[in-house]
Coordinates of C-alpha atoms in Angstrom, one line a residue:
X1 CA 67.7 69.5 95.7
X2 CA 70.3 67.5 97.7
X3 CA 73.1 69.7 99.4
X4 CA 76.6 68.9 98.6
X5 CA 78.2 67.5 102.1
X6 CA 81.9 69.2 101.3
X7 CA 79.4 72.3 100.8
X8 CA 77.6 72.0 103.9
X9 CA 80.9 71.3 106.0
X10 CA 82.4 74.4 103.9
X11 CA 79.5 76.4 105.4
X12 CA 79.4 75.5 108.9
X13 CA 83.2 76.3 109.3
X14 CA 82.5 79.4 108.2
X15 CA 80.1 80.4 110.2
X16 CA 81.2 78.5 113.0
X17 CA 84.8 77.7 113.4
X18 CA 86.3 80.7 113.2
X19 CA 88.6 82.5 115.6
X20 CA 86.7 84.8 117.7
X21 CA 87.7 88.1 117.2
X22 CA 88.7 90.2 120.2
X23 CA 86.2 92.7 121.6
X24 CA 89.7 95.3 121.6
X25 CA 88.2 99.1 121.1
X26 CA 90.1 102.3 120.4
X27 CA 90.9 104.3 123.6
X28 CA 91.3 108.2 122.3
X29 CA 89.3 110.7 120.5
X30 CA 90.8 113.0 117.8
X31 CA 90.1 116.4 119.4
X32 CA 87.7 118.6 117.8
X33 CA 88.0 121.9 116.2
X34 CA 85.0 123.4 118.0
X35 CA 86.4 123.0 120.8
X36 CA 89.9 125.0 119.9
X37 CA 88.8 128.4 119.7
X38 CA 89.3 128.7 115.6
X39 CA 87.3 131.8 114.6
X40 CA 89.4 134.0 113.0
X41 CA 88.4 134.3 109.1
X42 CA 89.7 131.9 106.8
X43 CA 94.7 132.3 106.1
X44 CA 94.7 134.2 103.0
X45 CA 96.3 132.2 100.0
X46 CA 100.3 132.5 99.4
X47 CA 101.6 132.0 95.9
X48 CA 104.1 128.4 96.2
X49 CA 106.9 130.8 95.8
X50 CA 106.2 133.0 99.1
X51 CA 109.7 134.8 99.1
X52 CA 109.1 136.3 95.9
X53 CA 107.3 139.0 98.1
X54 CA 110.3 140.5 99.5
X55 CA 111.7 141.5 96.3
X56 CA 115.3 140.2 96.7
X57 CA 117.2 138.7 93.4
X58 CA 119.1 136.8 95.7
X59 CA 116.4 135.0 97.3
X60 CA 114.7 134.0 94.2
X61 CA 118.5 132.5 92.7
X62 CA 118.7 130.9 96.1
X63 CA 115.3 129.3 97.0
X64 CA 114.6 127.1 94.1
X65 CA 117.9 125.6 94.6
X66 CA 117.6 124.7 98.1
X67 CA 113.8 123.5 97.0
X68 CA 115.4 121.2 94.1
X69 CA 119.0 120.3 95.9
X70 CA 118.0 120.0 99.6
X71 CA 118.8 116.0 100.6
X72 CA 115.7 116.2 103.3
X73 CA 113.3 116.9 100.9
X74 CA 114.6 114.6 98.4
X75 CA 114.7 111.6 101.0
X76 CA 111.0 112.9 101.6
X77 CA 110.1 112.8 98.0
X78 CA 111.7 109.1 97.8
X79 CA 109.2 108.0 100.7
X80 CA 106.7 109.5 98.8
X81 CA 107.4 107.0 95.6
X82 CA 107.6 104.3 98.0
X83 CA 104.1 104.8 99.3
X84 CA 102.7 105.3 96.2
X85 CA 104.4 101.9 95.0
X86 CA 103.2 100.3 97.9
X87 CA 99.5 101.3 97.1
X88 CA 100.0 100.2 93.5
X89 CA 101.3 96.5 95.0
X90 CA 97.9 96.5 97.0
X91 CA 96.2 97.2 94.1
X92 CA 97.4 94.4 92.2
X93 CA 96.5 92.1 94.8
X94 CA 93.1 92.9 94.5
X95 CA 92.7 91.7 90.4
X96 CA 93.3 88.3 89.3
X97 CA 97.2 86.9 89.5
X98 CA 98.1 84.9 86.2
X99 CA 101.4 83.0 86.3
X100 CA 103.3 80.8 83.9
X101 CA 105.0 77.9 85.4
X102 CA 106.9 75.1 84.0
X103 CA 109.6 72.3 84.8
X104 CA 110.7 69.4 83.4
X105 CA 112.3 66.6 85.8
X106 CA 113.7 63.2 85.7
X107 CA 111.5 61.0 88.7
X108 CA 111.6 57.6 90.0
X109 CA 107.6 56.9 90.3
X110 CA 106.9 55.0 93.0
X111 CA 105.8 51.1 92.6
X112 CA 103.3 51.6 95.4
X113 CA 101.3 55.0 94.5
X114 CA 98.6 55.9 91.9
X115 CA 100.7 55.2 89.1
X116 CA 100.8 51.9 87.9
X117 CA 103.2 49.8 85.9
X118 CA 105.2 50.3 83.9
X119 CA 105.8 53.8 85.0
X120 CA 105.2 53.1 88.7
X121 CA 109.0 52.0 89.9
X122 CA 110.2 53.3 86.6
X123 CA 112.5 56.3 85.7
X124 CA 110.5 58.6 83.3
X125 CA 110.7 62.2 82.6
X126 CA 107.3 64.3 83.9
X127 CA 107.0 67.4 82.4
X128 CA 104.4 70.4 83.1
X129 CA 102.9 73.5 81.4
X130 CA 100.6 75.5 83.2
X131 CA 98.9 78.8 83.1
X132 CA 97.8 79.5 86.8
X133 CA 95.2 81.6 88.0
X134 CA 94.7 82.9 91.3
X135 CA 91.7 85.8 92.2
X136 CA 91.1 86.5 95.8
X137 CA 87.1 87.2 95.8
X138 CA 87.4 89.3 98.8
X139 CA 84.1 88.7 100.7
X140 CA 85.1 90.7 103.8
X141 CA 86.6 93.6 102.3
X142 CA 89.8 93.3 103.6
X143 CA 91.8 93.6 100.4
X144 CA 90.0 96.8 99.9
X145 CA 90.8 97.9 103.6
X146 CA 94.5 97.3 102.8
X147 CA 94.1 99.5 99.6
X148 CA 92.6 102.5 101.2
X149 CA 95.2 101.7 104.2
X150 CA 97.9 102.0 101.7
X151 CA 96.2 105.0 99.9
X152 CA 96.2 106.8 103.1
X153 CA 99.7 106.1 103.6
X154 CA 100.6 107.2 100.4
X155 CA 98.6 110.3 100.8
X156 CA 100.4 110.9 104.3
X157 CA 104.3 110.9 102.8
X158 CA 102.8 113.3 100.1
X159 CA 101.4 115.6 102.5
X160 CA 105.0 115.2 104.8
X161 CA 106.9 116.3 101.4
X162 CA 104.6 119.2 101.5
X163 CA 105.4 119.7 105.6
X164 CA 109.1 119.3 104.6
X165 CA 108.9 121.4 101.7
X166 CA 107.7 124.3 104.3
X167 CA 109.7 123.5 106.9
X168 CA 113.0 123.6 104.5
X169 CA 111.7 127.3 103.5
X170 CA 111.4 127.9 107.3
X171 CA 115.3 126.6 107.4
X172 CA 116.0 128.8 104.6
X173 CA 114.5 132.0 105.9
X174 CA 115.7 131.8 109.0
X175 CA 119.5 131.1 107.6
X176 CA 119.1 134.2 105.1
X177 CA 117.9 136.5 107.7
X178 CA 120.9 135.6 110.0
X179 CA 123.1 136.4 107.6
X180 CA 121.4 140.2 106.8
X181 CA 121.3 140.1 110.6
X182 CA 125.1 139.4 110.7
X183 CA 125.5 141.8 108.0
X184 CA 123.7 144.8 109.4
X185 CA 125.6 143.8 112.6
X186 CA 129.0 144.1 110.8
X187 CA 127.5 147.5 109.4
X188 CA 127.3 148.6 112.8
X189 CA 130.7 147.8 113.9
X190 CA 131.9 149.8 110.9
X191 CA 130.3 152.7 112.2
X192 CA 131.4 151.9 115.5
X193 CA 135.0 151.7 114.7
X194 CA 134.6 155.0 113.1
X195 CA 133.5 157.0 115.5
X196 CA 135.7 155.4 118.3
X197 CA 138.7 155.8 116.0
X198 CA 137.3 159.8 115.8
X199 CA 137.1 159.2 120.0
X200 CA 140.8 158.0 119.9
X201 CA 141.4 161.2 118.0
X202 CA 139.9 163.9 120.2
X203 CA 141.7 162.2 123.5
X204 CA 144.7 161.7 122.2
X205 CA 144.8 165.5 120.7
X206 CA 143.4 166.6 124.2
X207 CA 146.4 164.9 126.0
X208 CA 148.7 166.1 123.7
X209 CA 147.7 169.5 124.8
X210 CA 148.0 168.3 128.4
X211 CA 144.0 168.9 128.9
X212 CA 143.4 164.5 129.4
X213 CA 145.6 162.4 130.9
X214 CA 146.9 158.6 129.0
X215 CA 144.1 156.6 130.8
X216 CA 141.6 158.3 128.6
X217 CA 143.5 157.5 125.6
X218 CA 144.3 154.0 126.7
X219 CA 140.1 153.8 127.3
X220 CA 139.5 154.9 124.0
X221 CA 141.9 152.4 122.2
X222 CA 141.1 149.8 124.6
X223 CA 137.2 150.8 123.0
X224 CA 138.3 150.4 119.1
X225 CA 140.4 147.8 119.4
X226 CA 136.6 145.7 120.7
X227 CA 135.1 147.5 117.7
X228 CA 137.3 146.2 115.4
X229 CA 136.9 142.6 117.2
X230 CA 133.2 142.6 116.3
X231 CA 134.0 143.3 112.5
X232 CA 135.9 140.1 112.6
X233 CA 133.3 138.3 114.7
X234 CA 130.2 139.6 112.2
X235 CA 132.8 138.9 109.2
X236 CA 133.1 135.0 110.8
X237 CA 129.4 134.7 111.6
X238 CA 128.6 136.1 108.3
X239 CA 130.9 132.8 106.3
X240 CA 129.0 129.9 108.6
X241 CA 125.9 131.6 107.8
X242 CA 126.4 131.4 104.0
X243 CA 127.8 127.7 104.8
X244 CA 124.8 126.5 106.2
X245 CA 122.7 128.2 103.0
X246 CA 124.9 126.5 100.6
X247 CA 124.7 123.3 102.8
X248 CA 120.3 123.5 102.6
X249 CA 120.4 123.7 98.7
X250 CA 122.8 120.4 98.4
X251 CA 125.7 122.6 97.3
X252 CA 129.5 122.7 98.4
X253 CA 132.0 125.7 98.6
X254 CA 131.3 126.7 95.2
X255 CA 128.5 128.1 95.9
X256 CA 130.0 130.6 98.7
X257 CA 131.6 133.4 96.9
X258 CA 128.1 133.8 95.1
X259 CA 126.1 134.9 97.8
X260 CA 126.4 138.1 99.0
X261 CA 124.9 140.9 101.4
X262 CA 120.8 140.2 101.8
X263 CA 118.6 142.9 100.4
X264 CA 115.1 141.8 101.1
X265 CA 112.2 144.7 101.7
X266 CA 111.9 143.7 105.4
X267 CA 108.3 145.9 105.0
X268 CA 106.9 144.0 102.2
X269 CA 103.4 143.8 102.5
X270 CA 102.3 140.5 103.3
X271 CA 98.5 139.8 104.3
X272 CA 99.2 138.0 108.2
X273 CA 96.0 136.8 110.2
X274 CA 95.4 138.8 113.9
X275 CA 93.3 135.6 115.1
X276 CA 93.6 132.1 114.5
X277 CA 92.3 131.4 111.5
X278 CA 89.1 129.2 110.9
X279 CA 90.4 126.9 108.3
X280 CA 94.3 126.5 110.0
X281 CA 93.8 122.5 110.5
X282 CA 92.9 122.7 106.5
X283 CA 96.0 124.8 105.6
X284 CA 98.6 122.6 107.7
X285 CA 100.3 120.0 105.7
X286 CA 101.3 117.9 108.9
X287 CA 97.8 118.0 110.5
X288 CA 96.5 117.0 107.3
X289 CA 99.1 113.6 106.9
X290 CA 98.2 112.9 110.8
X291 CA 94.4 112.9 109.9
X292 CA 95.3 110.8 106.3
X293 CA 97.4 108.1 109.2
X294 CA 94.4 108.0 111.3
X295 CA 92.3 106.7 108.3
X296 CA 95.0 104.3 107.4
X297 CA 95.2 103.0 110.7
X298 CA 91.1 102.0 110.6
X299 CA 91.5 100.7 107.2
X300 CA 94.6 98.7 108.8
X301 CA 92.3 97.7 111.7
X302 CA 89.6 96.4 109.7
X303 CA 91.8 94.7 107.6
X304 CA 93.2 93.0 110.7
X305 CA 89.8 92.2 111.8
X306 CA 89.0 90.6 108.7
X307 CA 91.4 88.2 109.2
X308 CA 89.5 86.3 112.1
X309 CA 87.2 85.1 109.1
X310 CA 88.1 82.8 106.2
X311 CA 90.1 83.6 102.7
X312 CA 88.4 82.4 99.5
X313 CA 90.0 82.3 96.5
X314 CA 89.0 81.2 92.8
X315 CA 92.1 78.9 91.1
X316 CA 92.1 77.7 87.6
X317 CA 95.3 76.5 85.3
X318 CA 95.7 75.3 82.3
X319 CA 98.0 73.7 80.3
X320 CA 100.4 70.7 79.7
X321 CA 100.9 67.7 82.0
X322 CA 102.7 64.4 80.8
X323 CA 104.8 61.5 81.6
X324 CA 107.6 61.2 78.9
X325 CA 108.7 64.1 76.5
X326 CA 107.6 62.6 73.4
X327 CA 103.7 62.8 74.7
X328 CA 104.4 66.7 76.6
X329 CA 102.4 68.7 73.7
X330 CA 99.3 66.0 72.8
X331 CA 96.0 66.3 72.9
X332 CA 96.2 64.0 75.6
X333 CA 98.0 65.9 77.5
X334 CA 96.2 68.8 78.0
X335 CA 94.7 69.5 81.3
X336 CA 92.5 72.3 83.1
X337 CA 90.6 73.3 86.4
X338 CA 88.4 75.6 87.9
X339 CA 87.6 76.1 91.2
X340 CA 87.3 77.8 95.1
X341 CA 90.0 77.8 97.5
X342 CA 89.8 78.0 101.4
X343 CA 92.1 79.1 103.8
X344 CA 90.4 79.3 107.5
X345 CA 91.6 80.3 110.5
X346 CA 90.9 77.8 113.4
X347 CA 93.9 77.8 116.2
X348 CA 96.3 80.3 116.0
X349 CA 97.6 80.5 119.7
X350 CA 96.5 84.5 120.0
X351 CA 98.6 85.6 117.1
X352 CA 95.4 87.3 114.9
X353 CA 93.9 88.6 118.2
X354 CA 97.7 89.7 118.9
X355 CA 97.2 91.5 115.7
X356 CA 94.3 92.9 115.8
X357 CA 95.3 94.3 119.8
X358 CA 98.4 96.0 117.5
X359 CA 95.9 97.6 115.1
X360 CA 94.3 99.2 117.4
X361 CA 97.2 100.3 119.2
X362 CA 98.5 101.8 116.0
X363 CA 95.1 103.7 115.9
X364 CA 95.3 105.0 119.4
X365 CA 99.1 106.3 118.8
X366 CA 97.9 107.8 115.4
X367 CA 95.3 109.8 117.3
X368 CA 97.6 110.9 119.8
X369 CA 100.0 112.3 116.8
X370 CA 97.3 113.8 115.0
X371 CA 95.9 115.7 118.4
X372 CA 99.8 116.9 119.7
X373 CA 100.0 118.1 116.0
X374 CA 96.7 120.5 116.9
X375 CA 97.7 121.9 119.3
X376 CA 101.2 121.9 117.8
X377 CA 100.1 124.1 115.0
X378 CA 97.8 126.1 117.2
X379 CA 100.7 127.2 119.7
X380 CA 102.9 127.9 116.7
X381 CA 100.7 130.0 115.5
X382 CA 99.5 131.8 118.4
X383 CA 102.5 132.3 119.4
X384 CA 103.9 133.9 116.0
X385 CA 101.6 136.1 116.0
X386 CA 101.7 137.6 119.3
X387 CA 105.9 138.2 118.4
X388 CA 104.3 139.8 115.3
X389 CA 102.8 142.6 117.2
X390 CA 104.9 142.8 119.6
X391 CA 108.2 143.6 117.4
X392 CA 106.2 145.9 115.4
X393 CA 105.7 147.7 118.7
X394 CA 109.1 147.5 119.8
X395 CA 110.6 148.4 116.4
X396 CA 108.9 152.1 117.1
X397 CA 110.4 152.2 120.0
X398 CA 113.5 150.8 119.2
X399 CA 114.1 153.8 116.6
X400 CA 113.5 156.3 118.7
X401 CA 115.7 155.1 120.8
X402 CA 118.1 155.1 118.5
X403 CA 117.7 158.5 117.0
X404 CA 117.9 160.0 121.0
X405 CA 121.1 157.7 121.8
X406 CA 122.5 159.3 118.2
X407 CA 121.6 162.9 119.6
X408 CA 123.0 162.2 122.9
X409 CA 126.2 161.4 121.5
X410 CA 126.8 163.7 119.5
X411 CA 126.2 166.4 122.0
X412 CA 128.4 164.7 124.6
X413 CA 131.6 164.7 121.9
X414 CA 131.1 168.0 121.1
X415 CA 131.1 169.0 124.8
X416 CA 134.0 166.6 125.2
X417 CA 135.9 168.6 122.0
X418 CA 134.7 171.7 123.8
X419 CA 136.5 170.6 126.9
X420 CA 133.4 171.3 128.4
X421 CA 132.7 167.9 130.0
X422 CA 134.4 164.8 130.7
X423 CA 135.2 161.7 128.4
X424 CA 133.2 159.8 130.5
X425 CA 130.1 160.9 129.4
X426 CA 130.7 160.9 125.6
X427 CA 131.8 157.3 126.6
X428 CA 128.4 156.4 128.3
X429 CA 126.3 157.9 125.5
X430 CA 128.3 156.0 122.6
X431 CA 127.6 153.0 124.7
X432 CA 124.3 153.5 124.9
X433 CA 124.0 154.5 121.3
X434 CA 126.1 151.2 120.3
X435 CA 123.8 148.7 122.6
X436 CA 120.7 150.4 120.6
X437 CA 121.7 150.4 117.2
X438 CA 122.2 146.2 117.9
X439 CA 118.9 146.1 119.6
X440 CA 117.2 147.9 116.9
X441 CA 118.9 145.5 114.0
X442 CA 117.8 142.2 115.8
X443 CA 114.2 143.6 116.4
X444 CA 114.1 144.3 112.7
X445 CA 115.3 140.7 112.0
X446 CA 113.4 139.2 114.0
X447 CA 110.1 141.0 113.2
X448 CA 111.2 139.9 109.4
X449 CA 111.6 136.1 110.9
X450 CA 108.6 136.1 112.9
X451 CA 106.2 136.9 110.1
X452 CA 107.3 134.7 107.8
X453 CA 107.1 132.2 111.0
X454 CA 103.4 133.1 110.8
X455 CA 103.2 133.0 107.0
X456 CA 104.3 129.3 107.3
X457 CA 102.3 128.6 110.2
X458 CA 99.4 129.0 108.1
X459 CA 100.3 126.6 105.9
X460 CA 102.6 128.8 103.8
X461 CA 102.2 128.7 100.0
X462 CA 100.9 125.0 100.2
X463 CA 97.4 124.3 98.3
X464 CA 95.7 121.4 99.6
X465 CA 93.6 121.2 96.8
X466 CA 96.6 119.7 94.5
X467 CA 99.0 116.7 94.8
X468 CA 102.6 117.4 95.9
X469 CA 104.8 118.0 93.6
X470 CA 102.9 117.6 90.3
X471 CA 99.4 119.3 88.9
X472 CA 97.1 116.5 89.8
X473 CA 94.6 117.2 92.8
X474 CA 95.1 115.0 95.7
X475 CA 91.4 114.1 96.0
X476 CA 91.5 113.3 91.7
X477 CA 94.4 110.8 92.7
X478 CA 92.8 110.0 95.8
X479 CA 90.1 107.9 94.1
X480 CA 90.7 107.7 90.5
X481 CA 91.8 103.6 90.9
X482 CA 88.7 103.0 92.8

């Protein structure tokens, strides 16, 4: 059998004429987990809602509405859709493309072209009609590689709507626990106010009596008049932190005079890994969209690379071609066609190697992001846990400081009632007693703070097993258009 010549030149362009693709190779590794001393056992599992642990009404009002309000998670969610759009766009490239197309216009056929006389050099209408058909065949698998690039993508902005969703919680946390911070902290300078306006009382009765002299009493209201400066300050630190709560759930001043004073069980028991756990990169939200960008950025390569070699497409129409209006829809003027289409690369002046160079690139830098975010995640969560056991320690000893600073007081005012000492030291010891009530307060805080740290660290209430922000697993939607 005799070999078509337009097929034979067909074939030796494409196995010839080709641009050469560069020999351009990835320069980093992704690091691996056996070597980042992961042997704890495997995070326990939080419930999505976390914060219902700590048993606080307020907290439960509160959190959904910074989870359903908050603008940084919705402009998340939004890049989400667009991913997933995007996908769905590759996925229609990859099945046939039908289009309708149709015009009617008045020509002057030339005299001196394939159409004789008497419509060549006349002015006739030309109308067409035509159902169009374009199907890119695909040989070298790069519309698929832009469909799992895309899939990847789209996979990655659902897994950073799951990152944002935690960090937002993080946010929200560590907003509410300033404000029971600033609250307890106000509680303080209540007491403190008390017993320096009980202070002011005992000196000023002991000068009356001509047993003090007026710098005492001038000490001890120089003393309440501070006291009663740090109710003000607590009051003013208390409103900006309720601002910035309102502010995290997308709401305005309205929502200020409903929150009030925190009352979370800062000792809820919450199950809190000693040693990194085995399965942290697996529980991570961001390490898990890094990993989903490095297999976008090899599907994006190969697709890249596939471009060094030659498009073929299969084009049909059919329809309606004529010269006049009268004769548009005859018989006659029906017309069809089948056939391949070839679009080969054969000078380009570097721009597909210049390509291909940038997918790689984009592979390197996804590497790099996806290795910081390890040992990102692992720091975090070392380091959270360390604070974890350390403010458990010093919250002991914080307490008893505070119970022998309370003691100590007490038995210097007394003596100081008794005239049997000084107000100096009755001064000394409220001091003292003042400086470790606040100590105490932000231990407590912080020790509250730090363990949810860790609980988010972990990967918080996020389930990798299904799809953000609906009930369909991520590994279901992952493949179910294959």
């Amino acid at each position: 059998m005799r070999k078509s010549p337009t097929l034979a030149l067909v074939s030796a362009l494409m196995l010839s004429a080709c641009v050469d693709a560069p020999p351009t190779t990835p320069q980093l590794k992704e690091v691996q987990q056996t070597d980042l001393g992961l042997d704890g056992t495997a995070s326990p599992q939080y419930p999505r809602e976390w914060w219902k642990a700590f048993k606080d009404p307020q907290v439960d009002r509160l959190a959904p509405m910074v989870i359903a309000n908050n603008p940084t998670l919705l402009g998340a969610l939004a890049k989400l859709r667009a991913a997933q759009a995007e996908l769905a766009v590759n996925r229609a490239e990859d099945r046939p493309q039908v289009t309708l197309d149709g015009s009617e216009q008045r020509i002057l056929f030339s005299n001196d072209y394939i159409i004789p006389p008497p419509f060549g050099g006349s002015y006739r209408w030309y109308g067409s009609l035509t159902a169009d058909m374009s199907w890119d065949l695909d040989f070298w698998g790069k519309q698929a590689d832009l469909i799992a690039k895309a899939r990847n993508t789209a996979l990655a902005n659902a897994l950073d709507y799951e990152a944002a969703h935690l960090a937002l919680s993080g946010a929200f946390a560590q907003a509410y626990v300033d404000l029971l911070l600033n609250y307890q902290n106000g509680d303080i300078a209540d007491a403190t106010v008390a017993e320096r306006t009980e202070i002011l009382s005992i000196s000023q009765g002991r000068f009356d009596a001509g047993l003090e002299n007026g710098s005492a009493v001038e000490q001890a209201k120089s003393l309440l008049s501070i006291a009663k400066a740090d109710q003000l300050r607590y009051a003013a630190a208390r409103e900006v932190d309720i601002h910035a709560i309102a502010a995290l759930a997308g709401q305005g001043a309205a929502l200020y005079g409903t929150i009030t004073k925190p009352m979370p069980d800062v000792d809820a028991a919450i199950p809190l890994p000693e040693k990194l756990p085995a399965d942290l990169l697996a529980r991570r939200p961001d390490i898990l969209a890094a990993k989903a960008r490095i297999e976008a950025s090899i599907k994006g390569r190969e697709a890249a690379h596939a471009d060094f070699y030659p498009d073929i497409n299969l084009e049909a129409l059919a329809g309606f071609q004529s010269i006049g209006l009268a004769n548009m829809f005859t018989g006659g003027a029906f017309t069809m066609g089948i056939g391949p289409a070839l679009h080969l690369p054969i000078f380009d002046a570097g721009k597909l190697r210049a390509q291909y160079a940038h997918a790689t690139a984009d592979l390197d830098s996804s590497v790099a992001d996806y290795n910081g975010a390890v040992v990102n995640a692992i720091k975090q969560t070392a380091d959270a846990m360390t604070e974890v056991k350390s403010l458990a320690a010093q919250r002991i000893r914080q307490e008893e400081a505070v119970k022998s600073a309370g003691r100590a007081y007490e038995i210097a005012r007394e003596r100081y009632r008794s005239g049997l000492d000084t107000q100096l030291p009755m001064l000394t010891a409220e001091s003292t007693l003042l400086q470790a009530r606040q100590q105490l307060a932000g231990v407590v805080a912080d020790g509250l703070q730090q363990r949810i740290t860790l609980l988010l660290t972990v990967g918080g209430g996020f389930n990798p097993e299904v799809a953000p922000g609906s009930d369909t697993k991520i590994a279901k939607q992952d493949n179910s258009h294959d």
